[in-house]
GROMACS .gro file of C-alpha atoms in nm:
model
  380
    1MET     CA    1  -0.715   1.827   1.849
    2LYS     CA    2  -1.020   1.611   1.781
    3ILE     CA    3  -0.962   1.398   1.472
    4ALA     CA    4  -1.226   1.187   1.299
    5TYR     CA    5  -1.060   0.921   1.084
    6LEU     CA    6  -1.290   0.769   0.821
    7SER     CA    7  -1.142   0.481   0.622
    8THR     CA    8  -1.076   0.107   0.629
    9PHE     CA    9  -1.022  -0.028   0.979
   10TYR     CA   10  -1.066  -0.356   1.164
   11PRO     CA   11  -1.256  -0.586   1.101
   12PHE     CA   12  -1.140  -0.525   0.743
   13ARG     CA   13  -0.796  -0.649   0.645
   14GLY     CA   14  -0.523  -0.559   0.398
   15GLY     CA   15  -0.263  -0.289   0.344
   16ILE     CA   16  -0.502   0.006   0.368
   17ALA     CA   17  -0.632  -0.113   0.705
   18GLN     CA   18  -0.275  -0.167   0.827
   19PHE     CA   19  -0.173   0.183   0.717
   20ASN     CA   20  -0.473   0.339   0.889
   21ALA     CA   21  -0.415   0.150   1.213
   22SER     CA   22  -0.052   0.261   1.231
   23LEU     CA   23  -0.135   0.626   1.160
   24TYR     CA   24  -0.426   0.615   1.405
   25ARG     CA   25  -0.191   0.492   1.682
   26ALA     CA   26   0.069   0.756   1.596
   27MET     CA   27  -0.186   1.038   1.617
   28ILE     CA   28  -0.307   0.916   1.955
   29GLN     CA   29   0.052   0.905   2.081
   30LYS     CA   30   0.082   1.269   1.977
   31GLY     CA   31  -0.193   1.351   2.226
   32HIS     CA   32  -0.480   1.392   1.981
   33GLU     CA   33  -0.829   1.264   2.053
   34VAL     CA   34  -0.896   1.031   1.760
   35HIS     CA   35  -1.219   0.851   1.672
   36ALA     CA   36  -1.208   0.589   1.394
   37TYR     CA   37  -1.503   0.530   1.159
   38THR     CA   38  -1.524   0.260   0.896
   39PHE     CA   39  -1.751   0.074   0.659
   40THR     CA   40  -2.034  -0.168   0.714
   41ARG     CA   41  -1.969  -0.274   0.354
   42GLN     CA   42  -1.647  -0.172   0.184
   43TYR     CA   43  -1.688  -0.334  -0.159
   44PRO     CA   44  -1.981  -0.532  -0.297
   45SER     CA   45  -1.871  -0.892  -0.348
   46ILE     CA   46  -1.890  -0.864  -0.726
   47LEU     CA   47  -1.617  -0.596  -0.723
   48PHE     CA   48  -1.386  -0.778  -0.483
   49PRO     CA   49  -1.176  -1.047  -0.654
   50GLY     CA   50  -1.006  -1.175  -0.338
   51GLN     CA   51  -1.116  -1.441  -0.092
   52THR     CA   52  -1.248  -1.220   0.187
   53GLN     CA   53  -1.241  -0.854   0.285
   54ARG     CA   54  -1.252  -0.923   0.657
   55VAL     CA   55  -1.003  -1.040   0.916
   56THR     CA   56  -0.990  -1.416   0.968
   57GLU     CA   57  -0.882  -1.612   1.273
   58ASN     CA   58  -0.534  -1.650   1.121
   59ASP     CA   59  -0.477  -1.275   1.080
   60LYS     CA   60  -0.282  -1.073   1.332
   61ALA     CA   61  -0.480  -0.752   1.292
   62ASP     CA   62  -0.475  -0.435   1.501
   63PRO     CA   63  -0.829  -0.420   1.647
   64VAL     CA   64  -0.876  -0.045   1.625
   65PRO     CA   65  -1.213   0.034   1.787
   66ALA     CA   66  -1.378   0.176   1.474
   67GLU     CA   67  -1.746   0.258   1.448
   68GLN     CA   68  -1.896   0.085   1.144
   69LEU     CA   69  -2.128   0.328   0.964
   70LEU     CA   70  -2.075   0.368   0.591
   71ASP     CA   71  -2.208   0.135   0.321
   72THR     CA   72  -2.040   0.243  -0.002
   73VAL     CA   73  -2.330   0.125  -0.219
   74ASN     CA   74  -2.616   0.248   0.000
   75PRO     CA   75  -2.659   0.628  -0.030
   76LEU     CA   76  -2.896   0.625   0.267
   77THR     CA   77  -2.593   0.565   0.491
   78TYR     CA   78  -2.399   0.863   0.354
   79GLY     CA   79  -2.608   1.123   0.535
   80ARG     CA   80  -2.627   0.915   0.853
   81THR     CA   81  -2.249   0.880   0.856
   82ALA     CA   82  -2.196   1.253   0.803
   83ARG     CA   83  -2.440   1.341   1.081
   84ARG     CA   84  -2.286   1.091   1.320
   85ILE     CA   85  -1.934   1.221   1.267
   86ARG     CA   86  -2.052   1.582   1.276
   87SER     CA   87  -2.222   1.526   1.612
   88TRP     CA   88  -1.881   1.447   1.763
   89LYS     CA   89  -1.765   1.796   1.650
   90PRO     CA   90  -1.419   1.705   1.519
   91ASP     CA   91  -1.165   1.969   1.427
   92LEU     CA   92  -1.032   1.752   1.145
   93LEU     CA   93  -1.158   1.471   0.922
   94VAL     CA   94  -0.884   1.243   0.784
   95MET     CA   95  -0.953   0.996   0.504
   96LYS     CA   96  -0.767   0.771   0.258
   97PHE     CA   97  -0.838   0.761  -0.117
   98TRP     CA   98  -0.713   0.493  -0.353
   99MET     CA   99  -0.980   0.434  -0.619
  100PRO     CA  100  -1.272   0.625  -0.776
  101PHE     CA  101  -1.525   0.374  -0.646
  102PHE     CA  102  -1.504   0.546  -0.306
  103ALA     CA  103  -1.559   0.897  -0.440
  104PRO     CA  104  -1.940   0.912  -0.399
  105SER     CA  105  -1.953   0.785  -0.040
  106LEU     CA  106  -1.640   0.949   0.100
  107GLY     CA  107  -1.691   1.262  -0.106
  108TYR     CA  108  -2.045   1.311   0.023
  109VAL     CA  109  -1.937   1.278   0.386
  110ALA     CA  110  -1.637   1.505   0.331
  111GLY     CA  111  -1.853   1.769   0.168
  112LYS     CA  112  -2.099   1.777   0.457
  113LEU     CA  113  -1.823   1.801   0.719
  114LYS     CA  114  -1.643   2.068   0.517
  115LYS     CA  115  -1.955   2.284   0.499
  116ASN     CA  116  -1.991   2.247   0.874
  117GLY     CA  117  -1.646   2.397   0.936
  118THR     CA  118  -1.443   2.078   0.983
  119ALA     CA  119  -1.106   2.068   0.809
  120VAL     CA  120  -1.080   1.777   0.563
  121ILE     CA  121  -0.746   1.616   0.470
  122THR     CA  122  -0.711   1.304   0.257
  123VAL     CA  123  -0.404   1.082   0.225
  124LEU     CA  124  -0.378   0.990  -0.143
  125ASP     CA  125  -0.257   0.643  -0.238
  126ASN     CA  126  -0.360   0.706  -0.596
  127VAL     CA  127  -0.543   0.984  -0.774
  128ILE     CA  128  -0.573   0.832  -1.119
  129PRO     CA  129  -0.619   0.453  -1.091
  130HIS     CA  130  -0.396   0.186  -1.244
  131GLU     CA  131  -0.695   0.030  -1.420
  132LYS     CA  132  -0.917   0.308  -1.560
  133ARG     CA  133  -1.289   0.282  -1.621
  134PRO     CA  134  -1.544   0.514  -1.787
  135GLY     CA  135  -1.654   0.788  -1.549
  136ASP     CA  136  -1.346   0.767  -1.326
  137MET     CA  137  -1.225   1.122  -1.390
  138ALA     CA  138  -1.561   1.278  -1.305
  139LEU     CA  139  -1.573   1.084  -0.978
  140ILE     CA  140  -1.217   1.183  -0.887
  141ARG     CA  141  -1.285   1.554  -0.951
  142TYR     CA  142  -1.600   1.531  -0.740
  143PHE     CA  143  -1.401   1.389  -0.450
  144LEU     CA  144  -1.107   1.629  -0.472
  145LYS     CA  145  -1.335   1.935  -0.457
  146ARG     CA  146  -1.468   1.821  -0.120
  147ASN     CA  147  -1.131   1.835   0.056
  148HIS     CA  148  -0.931   2.120   0.199
  149ALA     CA  149  -0.592   1.956   0.156
  150PHE     CA  150  -0.408   1.636   0.072
  151VAL     CA  151  -0.101   1.429   0.153
  152ALA     CA  152   0.059   1.277  -0.159
  153MET     CA  153   0.297   0.989  -0.096
  154SER     CA  154   0.485   1.009  -0.426
  155LYS     CA  155   0.568   1.262  -0.697
  156THR     CA  156   0.352   1.064  -0.938
  157VAL     CA  157   0.050   1.116  -0.714
  158GLU     CA  158   0.150   1.481  -0.672
  159LYS     CA  159   0.158   1.523  -1.051
  160ASP     CA  160  -0.181   1.354  -1.095
  161LEU     CA  161  -0.333   1.568  -0.820
  162LEU     CA  162  -0.212   1.893  -0.974
  163SER     CA  163  -0.328   1.786  -1.319
  164LEU     CA  164  -0.684   1.777  -1.186
  165LYS     CA  165  -0.668   2.044  -0.916
  166GLN     CA  166  -0.402   2.305  -0.989
  167ASP     CA  167  -0.468   2.503  -0.671
  168ALA     CA  168  -0.452   2.200  -0.440
  169LEU     CA  169  -0.307   2.254  -0.093
  170TYR     CA  170  -0.093   1.949  -0.022
  171ARG     CA  171   0.223   1.804   0.127
  172LEU     CA  172   0.451   1.541  -0.025
  173LYS     CA  173   0.537   1.279   0.235
  174PRO     CA  174   0.665   0.927   0.164
  175HIS     CA  175   0.489   0.613   0.283
  176PRO     CA  176   0.613   0.518   0.634
  177LEU     CA  177   0.765   0.179   0.709
  178TYR     CA  178   0.526  -0.102   0.796
  179ASP     CA  179   0.682  -0.188   1.132
  180HIS     CA  180   0.399  -0.372   1.304
  181TYR     CA  181   0.481  -0.721   1.175
  182GLY     CA  182   0.746  -0.793   1.436
  183ALA     CA  183   1.108  -0.899   1.429
  184ALA     CA  184   1.280  -1.087   1.149
  185ALA     CA  185   1.320  -1.463   1.171
  186GLU     CA  186   1.652  -1.646   1.147
  187LYS     CA  187   1.711  -1.707   0.776
  188THR     CA  188   1.768  -2.083   0.784
  189SER     CA  189   1.462  -2.144   1.001
  190ALA     CA  190   1.256  -1.921   0.769
  191LEU     CA  191   1.368  -2.121   0.466
  192ARG     CA  192   1.286  -2.448   0.638
  193HIS     CA  193   0.948  -2.321   0.754
  194LEU     CA  194   0.856  -2.238   0.394
  195ARG     CA  195   1.025  -2.556   0.263
  196LEU     CA  196   1.250  -2.355   0.035
  197PRO     CA  197   1.594  -2.470  -0.087
  198GLU     CA  198   1.870  -2.360   0.150
  199ASP     CA  199   2.139  -2.359  -0.121
  200LYS     CA  200   1.965  -2.110  -0.353
  201LYS     CA  201   1.942  -1.732  -0.378
  202ILE     CA  202   1.581  -1.636  -0.301
  203ILE     CA  203   1.403  -1.353  -0.482
  204LEU     CA  204   1.061  -1.257  -0.348
  205PHE     CA  205   0.755  -1.131  -0.535
  206PHE     CA  206   0.512  -1.036  -0.258
  207GLY     CA  207   0.162  -0.890  -0.240
  208PHE     CA  208  -0.170  -0.911  -0.420
  209ILE     CA  209  -0.118  -1.053  -0.769
  210ARG     CA  210  -0.269  -0.819  -1.027
  211GLY     CA  211  -0.193  -0.765  -1.395
  212TYR     CA  212  -0.019  -0.430  -1.359
  213LYS     CA  213   0.236  -0.574  -1.114
  214GLY     CA  214   0.431  -0.748  -1.390
  215LEU     CA  215   0.462  -1.100  -1.252
  216ASP     CA  216   0.459  -1.228  -1.609
  217VAL     CA  217   0.769  -1.018  -1.681
  218LEU     CA  218   0.950  -1.163  -1.380
  219ILE     CA  219   0.861  -1.522  -1.473
  220GLU     CA  220   0.991  -1.455  -1.824
  221ALA     CA  221   1.315  -1.318  -1.675
  222MET     CA  222   1.363  -1.638  -1.475
  223LYS     CA  223   1.441  -1.822  -1.799
  224GLU     CA  224   1.769  -1.631  -1.832
  225LEU     CA  225   1.868  -1.622  -1.466
  226PRO     CA  226   2.119  -1.873  -1.324
  227GLU     CA  227   1.993  -2.202  -1.185
  228ASP     CA  228   2.090  -2.102  -0.831
  229ILE     CA  229   1.822  -1.831  -0.823
  230HIS     CA  230   1.482  -1.936  -0.687
  231LEU     CA  231   1.165  -1.726  -0.714
  232VAL     CA  232   0.903  -1.715  -0.439
  233ILE     CA  233   0.560  -1.582  -0.536
  234ALA     CA  234   0.354  -1.496  -0.228
  235GLY     CA  235   0.016  -1.329  -0.237
  236GLU     CA  236  -0.354  -1.359  -0.304
  237VAL     CA  237  -0.453  -1.367  -0.671
  238TYR     CA  238  -0.688  -1.101  -0.803
  239GLY     CA  239  -0.833  -1.278  -1.104
  240SER     CA  240  -0.688  -1.606  -1.228
  241PHE     CA  241  -0.341  -1.750  -1.171
  242GLU     CA  242  -0.383  -1.988  -1.464
  243PRO     CA  243  -0.196  -1.770  -1.722
  244TYR     CA  244   0.103  -1.754  -1.487
  245ARG     CA  245   0.086  -2.128  -1.424
  246LYS     CA  246   0.089  -2.197  -1.797
  247GLN     CA  247   0.385  -1.960  -1.838
  248ILE     CA  248   0.577  -2.143  -1.563
  249ASP     CA  249   0.501  -2.480  -1.720
  250ARG     CA  250   0.586  -2.362  -2.072
  251HIS     CA  251   0.933  -2.257  -1.962
  252GLN     CA  252   0.978  -2.563  -1.736
  253LEU     CA  253   1.037  -2.347  -1.430
  254GLY     CA  254   0.831  -2.548  -1.185
  255ASN     CA  255   1.135  -2.660  -0.985
  256ARG     CA  256   1.270  -2.302  -0.962
  257ILE     CA  257   0.953  -2.123  -0.855
  258THR     CA  258   0.755  -2.179  -0.535
  259CYS     CA  259   0.404  -2.035  -0.524
  260PHE     CA  260   0.203  -1.935  -0.217
  261THR     CA  261  -0.102  -1.805  -0.402
  262ARG     CA  262  -0.314  -1.708  -0.103
  263TYR     CA  263  -0.358  -1.421   0.136
  264ILE     CA  264  -0.046  -1.395   0.351
  265GLY     CA  265  -0.153  -1.320   0.709
  266ASP     CA  266   0.046  -1.083   0.929
  267PRO     CA  267   0.212  -1.358   1.139
  268GLU     CA  268   0.368  -1.508   0.823
  269VAL     CA  269   0.509  -1.185   0.681
  270PRO     CA  270   0.838  -1.192   0.877
  271VAL     CA  271   0.909  -1.545   0.755
  272PHE     CA  272   0.882  -1.455   0.385
  273PHE     CA  273   1.098  -1.143   0.409
  274SER     CA  274   1.353  -1.318   0.631
  275ALA     CA  275   1.389  -1.603   0.382
  276ALA     CA  276   1.449  -1.367   0.089
  277ASP     CA  277   1.775  -1.219  -0.039
  278VAL     CA  278   1.594  -0.945  -0.231
  279CYS     CA  279   1.240  -0.829  -0.308
  280VAL     CA  280   1.161  -0.773  -0.678
  281LEU     CA  281   0.879  -0.544  -0.795
  282PRO     CA  282   0.857  -0.559  -1.177
  283TYR     CA  283   0.552  -0.330  -1.189
  284LYS     CA  284   0.416  -0.202  -1.520
  285SER     CA  285   0.256   0.095  -1.343
  286ALA     CA  286   0.262   0.224  -0.986
  287THR     CA  287   0.228   0.523  -0.757
  288GLN     CA  288   0.406   0.393  -0.449
  289SER     CA  289   0.420   0.050  -0.291
  290GLY     CA  290   0.363  -0.057   0.066
  291ILE     CA  291   0.560  -0.371  -0.019
  292THR     CA  292   0.875  -0.163  -0.039
  293GLN     CA  293   0.814  -0.034   0.311
  294ILE     CA  294   0.766  -0.386   0.447
  295ALA     CA  295   1.093  -0.492   0.285
  296PHE     CA  296   1.279  -0.192   0.425
  297HIS     CA  297   1.147  -0.271   0.773
  298TYR     CA  298   1.340  -0.599   0.742
  299HIS     CA  299   1.639  -0.417   0.586
  300LEU     CA  300   1.574  -0.614   0.268
  301PRO     CA  301   1.677  -0.435  -0.053
  302VAL     CA  302   1.432  -0.394  -0.340
  303ILE     CA  303   1.477  -0.420  -0.715
  304ALA     CA  304   1.196  -0.235  -0.891
  305THR     CA  305   1.103  -0.099  -1.231
  306ASN     CA  306   1.124   0.274  -1.299
  307VAL     CA  307   0.750   0.342  -1.293
  308GLY     CA  308   0.542   0.581  -1.086
  309GLY     CA  309   0.684   0.661  -0.746
  310LEU     CA  310   0.891   0.346  -0.697
  311SER     CA  311   1.214   0.524  -0.791
  312GLU     CA  312   1.142   0.784  -0.521
  313MET     CA  313   1.121   0.517  -0.253
  314ILE     CA  314   1.433   0.330  -0.364
  315GLU     CA  315   1.765   0.507  -0.406
  316HIS     CA  316   1.938   0.337  -0.695
  317GLY     CA  317   2.270   0.195  -0.588
  318ALA     CA  318   2.207   0.262  -0.218
  319THR     CA  319   1.888   0.088  -0.098
  320GLY     CA  320   1.813  -0.111  -0.410
  321LEU     CA  321   1.826  -0.110  -0.788
  322ILE     CA  322   1.594   0.065  -1.033
  323ILE     CA  323   1.526  -0.127  -1.354
  324PRO     CA  324   1.523   0.123  -1.643
  325GLU     CA  325   1.252  -0.049  -1.846
  326VAL     CA  326   0.978  -0.306  -1.793
  327THR     CA  327   1.126  -0.593  -1.994
  328PRO     CA  328   1.242  -0.943  -1.898
  329ARG     CA  329   1.593  -0.861  -2.017
  330ALA     CA  330   1.618  -0.550  -1.796
  331VAL     CA  331   1.489  -0.744  -1.495
  332THR     CA  332   1.739  -1.023  -1.563
  333GLU     CA  333   2.032  -0.781  -1.583
  334ALA     CA  334   1.936  -0.607  -1.257
  335VAL     CA  335   1.900  -0.933  -1.063
  336LYS     CA  336   2.230  -1.066  -1.202
  337ARG     CA  337   2.409  -0.746  -1.102
  338TYR     CA  338   2.263  -0.759  -0.752
  339PHE     CA  339   2.399  -1.106  -0.683
  340THR     CA  340   2.723  -1.077  -0.881
  341GLU     CA  341   2.825  -0.763  -0.690
  342ASN     CA  342   2.699  -0.904  -0.356
  343LEU     CA  343   2.494  -0.592  -0.285
  344LEU     CA  344   2.279  -0.734  -0.004
  345PRO     CA  345   2.502  -0.637   0.292
  346VAL     CA  346   2.582  -0.293   0.149
  347PHE     CA  347   2.221  -0.202   0.074
  348SER     CA  348   2.090  -0.349   0.401
  349ALA     CA  349   2.325  -0.131   0.603
  350GLU     CA  350   2.214   0.179   0.412
  351ILE     CA  351   1.844   0.097   0.465
  352LYS     CA  352   1.906   0.062   0.838
  353LYS     CA  353   2.058   0.412   0.850
  354ARG     CA  354   1.750   0.565   0.687
  355ARG     CA  355   1.471   0.421   0.903
  356GLY     CA  356   1.406   0.755   1.069
  357LEU     CA  357   1.302   0.914   0.741
  358PHE     CA  358   0.995   0.690   0.722
  359SER     CA  359   0.837   0.714   1.067
  360TRP     CA  360   0.467   0.718   1.151
  361ASP     CA  361   0.533   0.999   1.400
  362GLY     CA  362   0.670   1.213   1.119
  363PHE     CA  363   0.369   1.136   0.901
  364ALA     CA  364   0.130   1.233   1.183
  365ASP     CA  365   0.324   1.557   1.237
  366GLU     CA  366   0.289   1.641   0.866
  367ILE     CA  367  -0.089   1.611   0.891
  368THR     CA  368  -0.090   1.840   1.196
  369ARG     CA  369   0.118   2.101   1.013
  370LEU     CA  370  -0.111   2.080   0.713
  371TYR     CA  371  -0.414   2.134   0.938
  372GLU     CA  372  -0.249   2.445   1.081
  373THR     CA  373  -0.187   2.573   0.729
  374ILE     CA  374  -0.555   2.526   0.647
  375GLN     CA  375  -0.649   2.733   0.951
  376HIS     CA  376  -0.400   3.009   0.877
  377SER     CA  377  -0.505   3.027   0.512
  378GLN     CA  378  -0.868   3.066   0.622
  379ARG     CA  379  -0.978   2.792   0.386
  380ILE     CA  380  -1.225   2.656   0.640
   0.00000   0.00000   0.00000
């Protein structure tokens, strides 16, 4: 099958690009002919709160040979992109969707390919965004109408999809493990590399720092946690870190929290997860989290709040703990239980048993089966 894959690829960086590269490689290994297409401009600078959208010399990125065509804010490129992809005559167009901003550009291209007889399948990270803006729902509906089918990676996304498109053809398939970062490091050497205390229990908050991820709740919980628990905050800040810094200072937690408030490049990822005893995700809202799948790659258990699809990814009492409510007290109780009951070895062993459930091969197979369903249903 000829598959055109339009989304974020090298030279762009971040979790979406990593996901796409892994799925792209899996589809090629299945024997498909896959051509990757990406953006010339993904976000205008004013809408991107991070340091840079593109790979730097310190990143260990997968250099997928993607053709750069689409400028999200230049409608003149929409038609050119559609014509270029159409000229290759793909059987299937695969895309990723995670925020309404991309609806006009990706939706236009999808609509043109769909009219030309190409099947269109989108992998949905989110349908309804965490941070809503006026006009979002109209943009989302526009995009959804221009697809034949979807892959939802959590029941929350499934629910949102069906609330806007009741007749949607879709499959529910969990986010695969991020397994491209390499092997774990030896724990003591990881701690020393990061200059972390070797006599403390390390909890890790990892990933882009945004308001809905609840870092403020976790910092508040640290007040009530034992002195032998040390928090590591690792990730690029979207916005300002100053409110968190003031919170840390107000509670005099500076000696119990180590901050790496910058983009964490791929080569460093194994060190952070190898140094940690548990990953904590105190999110206030969520669909699913790629951070969970990085942690599980390193057999590291996760403690997460019961929001969105996080509870689908973590089996409470087997691969991690689900916090029943987003409060400092609930976070504190979950972390205390984890260490008091010494759950790390038990949960790690269970995660190791379940790796096969989250393979990229299986995800690629699901897309192939969905394509076959589109053909049989005569939706093209």
